[in-house]
Amino acid sequence: MQSQASGPARLPASGETLPGRVLRRETLLVLALSLGASAVSALISFVGSLTASGALADQAARLNTSQAPDRPWLDLAWQLFGIATALVPVALVAHLLMREGAGGLRSMGFDRSRPGFDLGRGALLAAAIGGSGLALYLAALQAGFNLTVVPESLPHVWWRIPVLIASALQNAVLEEVIVVGYLLRRLGQLDYSPWAAMGVSAVLRGSYHLYQGIGGLLGNMAMGVIFVVLYRRWGRVGPLVVAHALIDIVAFTGYALFAGKVDWLPTP
């Protein structure tokens, strides 16, 4: 006797919450494809630094490195490829939230509806956090808890600064969308308390900066707490993306312009 074929699985109606096991699996997969994997990589890197000969401060944590030395056009292609593929998890999150009926990234306030608010609050936040973050980094480096961070070591070609700016924007969008907007939404749906969700978000943010050292871990955890508090107050990741982008743009381009020219900026 031929059995009747079952129909396609029913998708939840708009606004209907997915089962907890599905949300947990989805969240773990999104993190495994993005910043969760970065956290594991950072831990392995930090263990390598701890077990290497020499003090942490004598070692370098390098960002934005050349992918094809002495071949600038190929290097540019690799840089753009890396930036574009790093944003795929953001597109995935937008798709998942749209399918859920939440309205995509608009549900977390990442849209163009309030540009003045996002730019203004983001600039003020960057000014407040940027200086304190630099002070913490210098103190941790002096105490021997941090590696020397080299924000960029790209060749001196015409696309150097534009690529650094694009890299900063990519970091900001990826981290704030995933670690704040998406993760807090999913943890809330999984019945995490607000304090627990904040802790998970902050620890994750700190953990994928561990390759820089203890200062990178603690400083970014503190930043994570502040960003979660402000996200809950403002209901938008837009200002957080702006702030993060400005902090990284200043760090990347500032190092490119001033490394080796000012005494207070550490270099390997």
XYZ file of N, CA and C in Angstrom:
804
model
N 0.849 -1.192 0.000
C 0.000 0.000 0.000
C 0.884 1.240 0.000
N 0.629 2.154 -0.898
C 1.455 3.343 -1.025
C 1.066 4.363 0.032
N 2.068 4.835 0.780
C 1.788 5.821 1.822
C 1.616 7.192 1.204
N 0.807 7.992 1.854
C 0.561 9.341 1.360
C 1.753 10.227 1.674
N 2.237 10.951 0.680
C 3.395 11.828 0.879
C 3.005 12.984 1.783
N 3.890 13.277 2.704
C 3.608 14.395 3.602
C 3.886 15.707 2.893
N 3.154 16.727 3.247
C 3.338 18.040 2.644
C 4.568 18.726 3.188
N 4.909 19.872 2.627
C 6.077 20.605 3.101
C 5.885 21.090 4.525
N 6.998 21.192 5.235
C 6.939 21.660 6.623
C 6.375 23.075 6.664
N 5.526 23.335 7.641
C 4.893 24.646 7.747
C 5.849 25.644 8.375
N 6.004 26.778 7.725
C 6.791 27.858 8.298
C 5.942 28.628 9.295
N 6.543 29.167 10.343
C 5.771 29.936 11.306
C 5.132 31.150 10.647
N 3.945 31.482 11.089
C 3.290 32.681 10.586
C 4.046 33.909 11.056
N 3.801 35.029 10.377
C 4.484 36.269 10.730
C 4.240 36.607 12.196
N 5.346 36.858 12.931
C 5.242 37.195 14.343
C 5.218 35.990 15.260
N 5.103 34.775 14.700
C 5.073 33.563 15.516
C 6.496 33.144 15.857
N 6.747 32.820 17.120
C 8.085 32.473 17.572
C 8.419 31.035 17.203
N 9.622 30.815 16.729
C 10.084 29.473 16.420
C 10.305 28.690 17.711
N 10.257 27.353 17.646
C 10.532 26.551 18.849
C 11.929 26.827 19.387
N 12.089 26.665 20.706
C 13.355 26.977 21.348
C 14.522 26.205 20.772
N 14.326 24.925 20.471
C 15.436 24.124 19.952
C 15.890 24.636 18.587
N 14.938 25.133 17.793
C 15.285 25.684 16.485
C 16.063 26.986 16.654
N 15.614 27.829 17.585
C 16.309 29.092 17.828
C 17.724 28.860 18.346
N 17.880 27.890 19.247
C 19.220 27.592 19.769
C 20.135 27.104 18.660
N 19.623 26.201 17.837
C 20.433 25.661 16.745
C 20.791 26.763 15.751
N 19.816 27.591 15.430
C 20.071 28.685 14.488
C 21.123 29.647 15.028
N 20.995 30.016 16.302
C 21.938 30.960 16.909
C 23.350 30.399 16.914
N 23.485 29.131 17.274
C 24.807 28.511 17.285
C 25.404 28.457 15.885
N 24.579 28.188 14.890
C 25.082 28.134 13.519
C 25.528 29.515 13.039
N 24.730 30.538 13.337
C 25.119 31.895 12.941
C 26.443 32.285 13.594
N 26.594 31.983 14.879
C 27.840 32.320 15.571
C 29.005 31.478 15.052
N 28.737 30.215 14.726
C 29.800 29.358 14.202
C 30.303 29.845 12.854
N 29.439 30.533 12.115
C 29.832 31.081 10.818
C 30.434 32.473 10.928
N 30.464 33.024 12.138
C 30.912 34.414 12.257
C 31.783 34.603 13.492
N 31.261 35.307 14.485
C 32.094 35.749 15.598
C 32.336 34.674 16.647
N 31.529 33.641 16.669
C 31.841 32.510 17.532
C 33.111 31.819 17.068
N 33.224 31.638 15.753
C 34.450 31.062 15.201
C 35.639 31.977 15.460
N 35.418 33.285 15.368
C 36.494 34.240 15.655
C 36.949 34.136 17.101
N 36.007 33.865 18.016
C 36.361 33.723 19.429
C 37.258 32.508 19.646
N 36.934 31.397 18.999
C 37.772 30.199 19.122
C 39.154 30.464 18.532
N 39.184 31.117 17.376
C 40.460 31.461 16.750
C 41.294 32.365 17.652
N 40.637 33.342 18.298
C 41.352 34.261 19.183
C 41.925 33.531 20.390
N 41.174 32.569 20.922
C 41.661 31.788 22.065
C 42.897 30.983 21.681
N 42.844 30.324 20.527
C 44.002 29.547 20.069
C 45.206 30.460 19.869
N 44.963 31.623 19.273
C 46.046 32.577 19.044
C 46.655 33.047 20.361
N 45.802 33.310 21.358
C 46.307 33.795 22.648
C 47.109 32.714 23.361
N 46.649 31.470 23.291
C 47.421 30.373 23.882
C 48.790 30.282 23.210
N 48.805 30.461 21.894
C 50.077 30.455 21.188
C 50.994 31.571 21.648
N 50.424 32.743 21.889
C 51.232 33.870 22.361
C 51.757 33.626 23.771
N 50.909 33.045 24.637
C 51.333 32.769 26.010
C 52.467 31.751 26.062
N 52.445 30.796 25.155
C 53.429 29.718 25.186
C 54.642 30.007 24.312
N 54.635 31.151 23.636
C 55.787 31.527 22.816
C 56.869 32.143 23.694
N 58.084 32.136 23.198
C 59.171 32.778 23.936
C 59.007 34.292 23.858
N 59.322 34.960 24.933
C 59.208 36.413 24.956
C 57.915 36.869 25.608
N 57.926 38.105 26.084
C 56.762 38.678 26.758
C 55.668 39.001 25.746
N 54.439 39.110 26.250
C 53.322 39.445 25.371
C 53.555 40.778 24.672
N 54.049 41.764 25.411
C 54.236 43.094 24.836
C 55.261 43.103 23.710
N 56.125 42.081 23.671
C 57.131 41.999 22.612
C 56.610 41.285 21.373
N 55.368 40.795 21.445
C 54.750 40.133 20.303
C 53.721 41.069 19.673
N 53.370 40.800 18.441
C 52.468 41.693 17.710
C 51.194 40.966 17.307
N 50.069 41.657 17.471
C 48.781 41.206 16.943
C 48.482 42.065 15.723
N 48.515 41.460 14.557
C 48.441 42.223 13.308
C 47.061 42.115 12.671
N 46.526 43.265 12.305
C 45.257 43.353 11.595
C 45.524 43.954 10.217
N 44.616 43.706 9.283
C 44.689 44.325 7.953
C 46.078 44.165 7.338
N 46.464 42.924 7.164
C 47.777 42.629 6.599
C 47.674 42.394 5.095
N 48.795 42.500 4.419
C 48.832 42.246 2.982
C 48.597 40.765 2.706
N 47.793 40.481 1.693
C 47.507 39.103 1.302
C 48.311 38.659 0.084
N 48.934 39.603 -0.590
C 49.755 39.282 -1.765
C 50.847 40.337 -1.882
N 51.888 40.235 -1.059
C 52.952 41.243 -1.071
C 53.558 41.419 -2.461
N 53.807 42.681 -2.800
C 54.428 43.057 -4.075
C 53.535 42.786 -5.283
N 52.259 42.482 -5.046
C 51.297 42.296 -6.142
C 50.038 43.089 -5.780
N 50.078 44.414 -5.921
C 49.029 45.281 -5.360
C 47.628 45.007 -5.885
N 47.472 44.700 -7.168
C 46.123 44.471 -7.684
C 45.547 43.163 -7.156
N 46.378 42.134 -7.068
C 45.920 40.876 -6.486
C 45.628 41.063 -5.000
N 46.466 41.828 -4.331
C 46.252 42.133 -2.918
C 44.916 42.845 -2.726
N 44.629 43.822 -3.575
C 43.358 44.543 -3.489
C 42.179 43.592 -3.675
N 42.295 42.682 -4.628
C 41.216 41.717 -4.858
C 40.973 40.866 -3.614
N 42.047 40.416 -2.973
C 41.895 39.616 -1.757
C 41.303 40.437 -0.615
N 41.715 41.689 -0.494
C 41.174 42.544 0.567
C 39.663 42.719 0.399
N 39.224 43.024 -0.818
C 37.798 43.237 -1.068
C 37.013 41.940 -0.901
N 37.612 40.833 -1.315
C 36.964 39.536 -1.132
C 36.760 39.240 0.353
N 37.782 39.496 1.156
C 37.676 39.241 2.588
C 36.617 40.105 3.253
N 36.550 41.372 2.868
C 35.549 42.276 3.441
C 34.142 41.829 3.062
N 33.955 41.479 1.793
C 32.622 41.084 1.325
C 32.155 39.790 1.978
N 33.020 38.793 2.039
C 32.601 37.509 2.605
C 32.372 37.598 4.107
N 33.065 38.512 4.779
C 32.850 38.680 6.220
C 31.455 39.204 6.527
N 30.815 39.835 5.541
C 29.478 40.391 5.752
C 28.360 39.408 5.406
N 28.711 38.228 4.920
C 27.677 37.242 4.583
C 26.821 36.872 5.800
N 27.398 36.687 7.007
C 26.531 36.405 8.166
C 25.508 37.507 8.443
N 25.835 38.751 8.122
C 24.868 39.839 8.290
C 23.701 39.648 7.323
N 24.021 39.286 6.083
C 22.959 39.010 5.113
C 22.117 37.816 5.559
N 22.758 36.820 6.152
C 22.023 35.660 6.657
C 21.067 36.063 7.771
N 21.541 36.881 8.703
C 20.686 37.346 9.797
C 19.511 38.156 9.250
N 19.779 39.024 8.279
C 18.694 39.799 7.672
C 17.656 38.870 7.056
N 18.117 37.819 6.389
C 17.204 36.847 5.781
C 16.382 36.115 6.843
N 17.046 35.680 7.906
C 16.346 34.944 8.957
C 15.287 35.809 9.635
N 15.622 37.061 9.888
C 14.664 37.955 10.537
C 13.526 38.327 9.596
N 13.822 38.434 8.314
C 12.763 38.716 7.347
C 11.819 37.521 7.235
N 12.375 36.326 7.199
C 11.548 35.123 7.116
C 10.696 34.950 8.368
N 11.242 35.406 9.490
C 10.515 35.339 10.756
C 9.346 36.323 10.793
N 9.383 37.302 9.899
C 8.347 38.326 9.896
C 8.676 39.514 10.765
N 9.959 39.619 11.175
C 10.363 40.700 12.077
C 10.726 41.976 11.333
N 10.843 41.891 10.004
C 11.189 43.084 9.237
C 12.661 43.221 8.926
N 13.407 42.136 9.028
C 14.825 42.189 8.690
C 15.616 43.033 9.675
N 16.624 43.716 9.170
C 17.500 44.503 10.036
C 16.820 45.748 10.584
N 15.682 46.128 10.013
C 14.925 47.255 10.575
C 14.467 46.954 11.992
N 14.288 45.674 12.299
C 13.799 45.300 13.629
C 14.797 45.657 14.724
N 16.067 45.825 14.367
C 17.079 46.202 15.355
C 17.558 47.637 15.160
N 16.866 48.381 14.306
C 17.230 49.777 14.116
C 18.452 49.983 13.257
N 18.654 49.099 12.287
C 19.746 49.290 11.334
C 19.122 49.608 9.983
N 18.795 50.879 9.808
C 18.164 51.354 8.590
C 18.463 52.843 8.448
N 17.824 53.486 7.486
C 18.096 54.903 7.221
C 16.977 55.806 7.725
N 16.192 55.325 8.674
C 15.040 56.104 9.120
C 15.426 57.275 10.021
N 16.574 57.190 10.731
C 16.975 58.260 11.653
C 18.470 58.546 11.498
N 18.892 59.029 10.347
C 20.330 59.221 10.116
C 20.966 60.235 11.049
N 20.263 61.324 11.327
C 20.822 62.332 12.220
C 21.046 61.797 13.619
N 20.077 61.059 14.115
C 20.193 60.457 15.447
C 21.362 59.484 15.487
N 21.430 58.605 14.493
C 22.484 57.593 14.476
C 23.869 58.227 14.387
N 24.025 59.204 13.494
C 25.336 59.829 13.317
C 25.732 60.651 14.540
N 24.783 61.414 15.084
C 25.100 62.261 16.229
C 25.443 61.464 17.469
N 24.571 60.523 17.832
C 24.838 59.708 19.019
C 26.073 58.833 18.817
N 26.242 58.332 17.598
C 27.403 57.494 17.329
C 28.711 58.254 17.462
N 28.742 59.491 16.968
C 29.960 60.300 17.060
C 30.297 60.614 18.513
N 29.288 60.960 19.305
C 29.530 61.237 20.725
C 30.026 59.993 21.454
N 29.432 58.858 21.135
C 29.839 57.608 21.776
C 31.270 57.241 21.396
N 31.620 57.436 20.130
C 32.986 57.139 19.684
C 33.996 58.019 20.406
N 33.658 59.296 20.574
C 34.571 60.208 21.264
C 34.768 59.794 22.716
N 33.692 59.320 23.351
C 33.779 58.930 24.758
C 34.562 57.637 24.945
N 34.324 56.670 24.055
C 34.943 55.353 24.224
C 36.341 55.299 23.623
N 36.558 56.011 22.526
C 37.839 55.916 21.834
C 39.022 56.282 22.711
N 38.937 57.410 23.397
C 40.047 57.847 24.238
C 40.297 56.922 25.408
N 39.226 56.485 26.071
C 39.392 55.583 27.213
C 39.913 54.223 26.765
N 39.484 53.786 25.582
C 39.977 52.515 25.062
C 41.465 52.558 24.772
N 41.926 53.669 24.204
C 43.354 53.822 23.934
C 44.151 53.838 25.234
N 43.630 54.540 26.246
C 44.323 54.593 27.536
C 44.423 53.206 28.165
N 43.345 52.428 28.082
C 43.361 51.073 28.637
C 44.362 50.196 27.896
N 44.405 50.318 26.578
C 45.355 49.534 25.782
C 46.793 49.855 26.172
N 47.115 51.137 26.283
C 48.479 51.532 26.636
C 48.845 51.050 28.037
N 47.883 51.107 28.968
C 48.148 50.639 30.329
C 48.365 49.128 30.351
N 47.531 48.382 29.619
C 47.674 46.926 29.578
C 48.985 46.525 28.918
N 49.376 47.259 27.895
C 50.644 46.973 27.221
C 51.815 47.228 28.159
N 51.750 48.335 28.887
C 52.815 48.674 29.825
C 52.915 47.645 30.945
N 51.760 47.103 31.364
C 51.743 46.112 32.442
C 52.121 44.714 31.962
N 52.248 44.540 30.660
C 52.626 43.240 30.119
C 51.474 42.289 29.900
N 50.237 42.816 29.892
C 49.058 41.970 29.715
C 48.569 41.928 28.275
N 49.186 42.697 27.405
C 48.677 42.829 26.045
C 49.799 42.685 25.033
N 49.424 42.221 23.842
C 50.348 42.246 22.725
C 50.363 43.660 22.144
N 51.373 43.963 21.364
C 51.400 45.222 20.632
C 50.498 45.077 19.416
N 49.439 45.863 19.376
C 48.475 45.769 18.281
C 48.974 46.597 17.099
N 49.037 45.960 15.950
C 49.421 46.630 14.705
C 48.164 46.700 13.843
N 47.445 47.829 13.851
C 46.156 47.891 13.156
C 46.224 47.698 11.653
N 47.371 47.983 11.056
C 47.480 47.768 9.612
C 48.935 47.666 9.206
N 49.165 46.856 8.174
C 50.503 46.764 7.570
C 50.343 46.546 6.070
N 49.465 47.344 5.478
C 49.217 47.255 4.046
C 50.305 47.998 3.276
N 50.491 47.640 2.017
C 51.480 48.371 1.209
C 51.045 49.819 0.991
N 51.996 50.680 0.743
C 51.715 52.100 0.539
C 51.284 52.337 -0.909
N 50.026 51.966 -1.174
C 49.451 52.115 -2.510
C 48.185 52.953 -2.409
N 47.603 53.297 -3.549
C 46.487 54.242 -3.573
C 45.256 53.739 -2.837
N 45.073 52.421 -2.767
C 43.855 51.890 -2.153
C 44.009 51.604 -0.663
N 45.140 51.933 -0.094
C 45.404 51.604 1.311
C 44.359 52.203 2.256
N 44.156 53.500 2.219
C 43.213 54.154 3.131
C 41.771 53.750 2.831
N 41.326 53.730 1.557
C 39.957 53.263 1.304
C 39.683 51.852 1.817
N 40.642 50.953 1.680
C 40.445 49.587 2.174
C 40.378 49.571 3.698
N 41.187 50.382 4.353
C 41.130 50.451 5.814
C 39.774 50.974 6.285
N 39.238 51.962 5.592
C 37.916 52.485 5.948
C 36.844 51.421 5.712
N 36.940 50.720 4.584
C 35.975 49.651 4.302
C 36.070 48.538 5.335
N 37.277 48.211 5.761
C 37.463 47.184 6.784
C 36.839 47.612 8.106
N 36.990 48.883 8.455
C 36.393 49.400 9.688
C 34.867 49.326 9.625
N 34.300 49.693 8.490
C 32.845 49.621 8.329
C 32.354 48.180 8.424
N 33.103 47.274 7.812
C 32.723 45.856 7.869
C 32.735 45.336 9.301
N 33.788 45.669 10.049
C 33.854 45.247 11.450
C 32.650 45.758 12.234
N 32.334 47.031 12.031
C 31.254 47.654 12.795
C 29.911 47.006 12.492
N 29.616 46.820 11.225
C 28.326 46.237 10.846
C 28.224 44.797 11.343
N 29.258 44.005 11.091
C 29.225 42.601 11.498
C 29.035 42.462 13.004
N 29.844 43.164 13.772
C 29.821 42.967 15.220
C 28.534 43.483 15.855
N 28.097 44.661 15.477
C 26.917 45.217 16.154
C 25.634 44.508 15.733
N 25.539 44.109 14.482
C 24.350 43.375 14.045
C 24.286 42.006 14.712
N 25.419 41.290 14.741
C 25.416 39.928 15.272
C 25.387 39.918 16.798
N 26.320 40.644 17.431
C 26.533 40.517 18.878
C 25.511 41.308 19.687
N 24.938 42.343 19.091
C 23.945 43.134 19.823
C 22.542 42.854 19.279
N 22.262 43.299 18.071
C 20.899 43.207 17.563
C 20.359 41.793 17.478
N 21.090 40.918 16.806
C 20.605 39.547 16.605
C 20.676 38.723 17.885
N 21.843 38.728 18.535
C 22.032 37.846 19.687
C 21.086 38.204 20.833
N 20.911 39.486 21.112
C 20.004 39.865 22.197
C 18.565 39.465 21.882
N 18.180 39.583 20.626
C 16.821 39.171 20.245
C 16.631 37.675 20.480
N 17.589 36.892 20.011
C 17.450 35.445 20.154
C 17.529 35.016 21.623
N 18.423 35.602 22.390
C 18.516 35.227 23.801
C 17.245 35.607 24.553
N 16.644 36.726 24.194
C 15.367 37.088 24.802
C 14.282 36.086 24.465
N 14.257 35.625 23.217
C 13.274 34.617 22.816
C 13.523 33.282 23.505
N 14.769 33.053 23.924
C 15.114 31.824 24.644
C 14.988 31.996 26.156
N 14.352 33.090 26.574
C 14.034 33.347 27.986
C 15.257 33.618 28.852
N 16.329 34.132 28.246
C 17.445 34.620 29.057
C 17.003 35.903 29.756
N 17.455 36.094 30.978
C 17.172 37.349 31.657
C 17.968 38.470 30.984
N 17.542 39.727 31.131
C 18.308 40.830 30.531
C 19.763 40.855 30.973
N 20.026 40.560 32.250
C 21.401 40.559 32.740
C 22.208 39.424 32.126
N 21.604 38.253 32.018
C 22.314 37.113 31.430
C 22.614 37.365 29.958
N 21.640 37.917 29.236
C 21.856 38.210 27.820
C 22.971 39.236 27.643
N 22.982 40.249 28.505
C 24.059 41.238 28.451
C 25.413 40.577 28.696
N 25.462 39.672 29.670
C 26.714 38.995 29.971
C 27.210 38.158 28.812
N 26.308 37.414 28.172
C 26.701 36.593 27.026
C 27.236 37.470 25.903
N 26.528 38.553 25.604
C 26.949 39.453 24.531
C 28.313 40.071 24.831
N 28.499 40.539 26.065
C 29.756 41.195 26.427
C 30.922 40.210 26.430
N 30.701 39.012 26.959
C 31.775 38.013 26.993
C 32.151 37.589 25.577
N 31.156 37.416 24.720
C 31.461 37.058 23.334
C 32.282 38.155 22.668
N 31.879 39.421 22.862
C 32.628 40.523 22.258
C 34.073 40.534 22.758
N 34.247 40.341 24.042
C 35.602 40.325 24.571
C 36.405 39.139 24.069
N 35.752 37.976 23.949
C 36.482 36.751 23.634
C 37.098 36.777 22.246
N 36.423 37.379 21.266
C 37.034 37.365 19.937
C 38.068 38.478 19.762
N 38.318 39.232 20.836
C 39.444 40.167 20.854
C 40.586 39.653 21.734
N 40.476 38.426 22.221
C 41.482 37.890 23.130
C 42.842 37.739 22.466
N 42.886 37.641 21.144
C 44.173 37.539 20.453
C 45.061 38.749 20.747
N 44.444 39.866 21.175
C 45.216 41.061 21.520
C 45.815 40.974 22.920
N 45.250 40.120 23.768
C 45.709 40.010 25.143
C 44.584 40.275 26.126
N 44.933 40.296 27.405
C 43.935 40.490 28.458
C 43.295 41.872 28.362
N 44.073 42.864 27.989
C 43.508 44.202 27.826
C 42.433 44.233 26.759
N 42.672 43.543 25.644
C 41.670 43.474 24.587
C 40.412 42.768 25.044
N 40.581 41.714 25.840
C 39.432 40.986 26.375
C 38.591 41.871 27.286
N 39.224 42.450 28.307
C 38.477 43.208 29.314
C 37.921 44.514 28.749
N 38.716 45.191 27.937
C 38.250 46.447 27.371
C 37.033 46.266 26.486
N 37.035 45.217 25.687
C 35.896 44.985 24.803
C 34.691 44.420 25.542
N 34.924 43.713 26.642
C 33.794 43.303 27.471
C 33.099 44.529 28.060
N 33.890 45.483 28.542
C 33.300 46.710 29.081
C 32.542 47.471 27.996
N 33.131 47.547 26.817
C 32.453 48.188 25.697
C 31.154 47.460 25.369
N 31.174 46.135 25.470
C 29.976 45.355 25.191
C 28.847 45.666 26.152
N 29.164 45.836 27.428
C 28.139 46.184 28.412
C 27.533 47.551 28.081
N 28.389 48.518 27.779
C 27.905 49.867 27.451
C 27.022 49.834 26.213
N 27.435 49.094 25.203
C 26.664 49.050 23.961
C 25.306 48.377 24.167
N 25.250 47.347 24.993
C 23.967 46.697 25.258
C 23.030 47.658 25.995
N 23.556 48.359 26.993
C 22.734 49.318 27.742
C 22.174 50.382 26.801
N 23.014 50.912 25.924
C 22.564 51.968 25.017
C 21.613 51.428 23.953
N 21.839 50.211 23.514
C 20.916 49.615 22.541
C 19.523 49.464 23.147
N 19.475 49.033 24.378
C 18.171 48.883 25.025
C 17.508 50.234 25.268
N 18.300 51.253 25.489
C 17.730 52.581 25.707
C 17.256 53.194 24.396
N 18.063 53.071 23.347
C 17.754 53.716 22.073
C 16.922 52.838 21.142
N 17.019 51.521 21.296
C 16.299 50.617 20.413
C 16.865 50.560 19.007
N 18.140 50.941 18.848
C 18.754 50.982 17.522
C 20.222 50.573 17.612
N 20.662 49.770 16.640
C 22.094 49.492 16.535
C 22.790 50.525 15.655
N 22.011 51.366 14.967
C 22.609 52.364 14.083
C 23.686 53.201 14.752
N 23.415 53.814 15.919
C 24.463 54.601 16.578
C 25.671 53.765 16.985
N 25.445 52.507 17.333
C 26.552 51.637 17.723
C 27.441 51.324 16.523
N 26.822 51.106 15.374
C 27.595 50.870 14.152
C 28.429 52.102 13.811
N 27.817 53.278 13.914
C 28.548 54.519 13.628
C 29.724 54.680 14.585
N 29.474 54.485 15.880
C 30.536 54.643 16.874
C 31.675 53.661 16.627
N 31.328 52.408 16.417
C 32.344 51.376 16.190
C 33.143 51.684 14.927
N 32.448 52.091 13.873
C 33.137 52.402 12.624
C 34.106 53.565 12.809
N 33.679 54.611 13.501
C 34.553 55.767 13.710
C 35.776 55.396 14.545
N 35.572 54.583 15.581
C 36.701 54.156 16.417
C 37.723 53.393 15.582
N 37.241 52.464 14.757
C 38.161 51.664 13.949
C 38.798 52.486 12.832
N 38.039 53.393 12.229
C 38.616 54.232 11.178
C 39.769 55.060 11.731
N 39.559 55.656 12.901
C 40.624 56.449 13.522
C 41.817 55.562 13.869
N 41.543 54.365 14.409
C 42.636 53.463 14.789
C 43.427 53.007 13.566
N 42.727 52.594 12.511
C 43.404 52.052 11.330
C 44.156 53.136 10.566
N 43.453 54.209 10.236
C 44.092 55.257 9.435
C 45.093 56.052 10.266
N 44.806 56.225 11.559
C 45.753 56.927 12.422
C 47.077 56.189 12.508
N 47.001 54.867 12.625
C 48.241 54.086 12.666
C 48.975 54.192 11.338
N 48.226 54.136 10.246
C 48.856 54.234 8.926
C 49.586 55.559 8.753
N 49.036 56.618 9.310
C 49.600 57.949 9.109
C 50.681 58.312 10.125
N 50.570 57.774 11.363
C 51.430 58.280 12.432
C 52.368 57.251 13.050
N 52.234 55.970 12.707
C 53.123 54.960 13.293
C 54.572 55.283 12.959
N 55.409 55.287 13.985
C 56.813 55.604 13.805
C 57.122 57.083 13.791
N 56.074 57.918 13.850
C 56.276 59.371 13.803
C 55.963 60.047 15.132
N 55.247 59.345 16.016
C 54.947 59.885 17.344
C 55.414 58.879 18.387
N 55.906 59.375 19.503
C 56.514 58.495 20.501
C 55.501 57.658 21.267
N 54.271 58.171 21.433
C 53.313 57.496 22.307
C 52.595 56.328 21.632
N 52.770 56.161 20.313
C 52.069 55.094 19.592
C 52.985 53.881 19.479
N 52.684 52.787 20.195
C 53.583 51.628 20.199
C 53.664 50.959 18.829
N 54.854 50.536 18.475
C 55.087 49.756 17.264
C 55.976 48.570 17.631
N 55.908 47.488 16.867
C 56.745 46.314 17.177
C 58.236 46.635 17.087
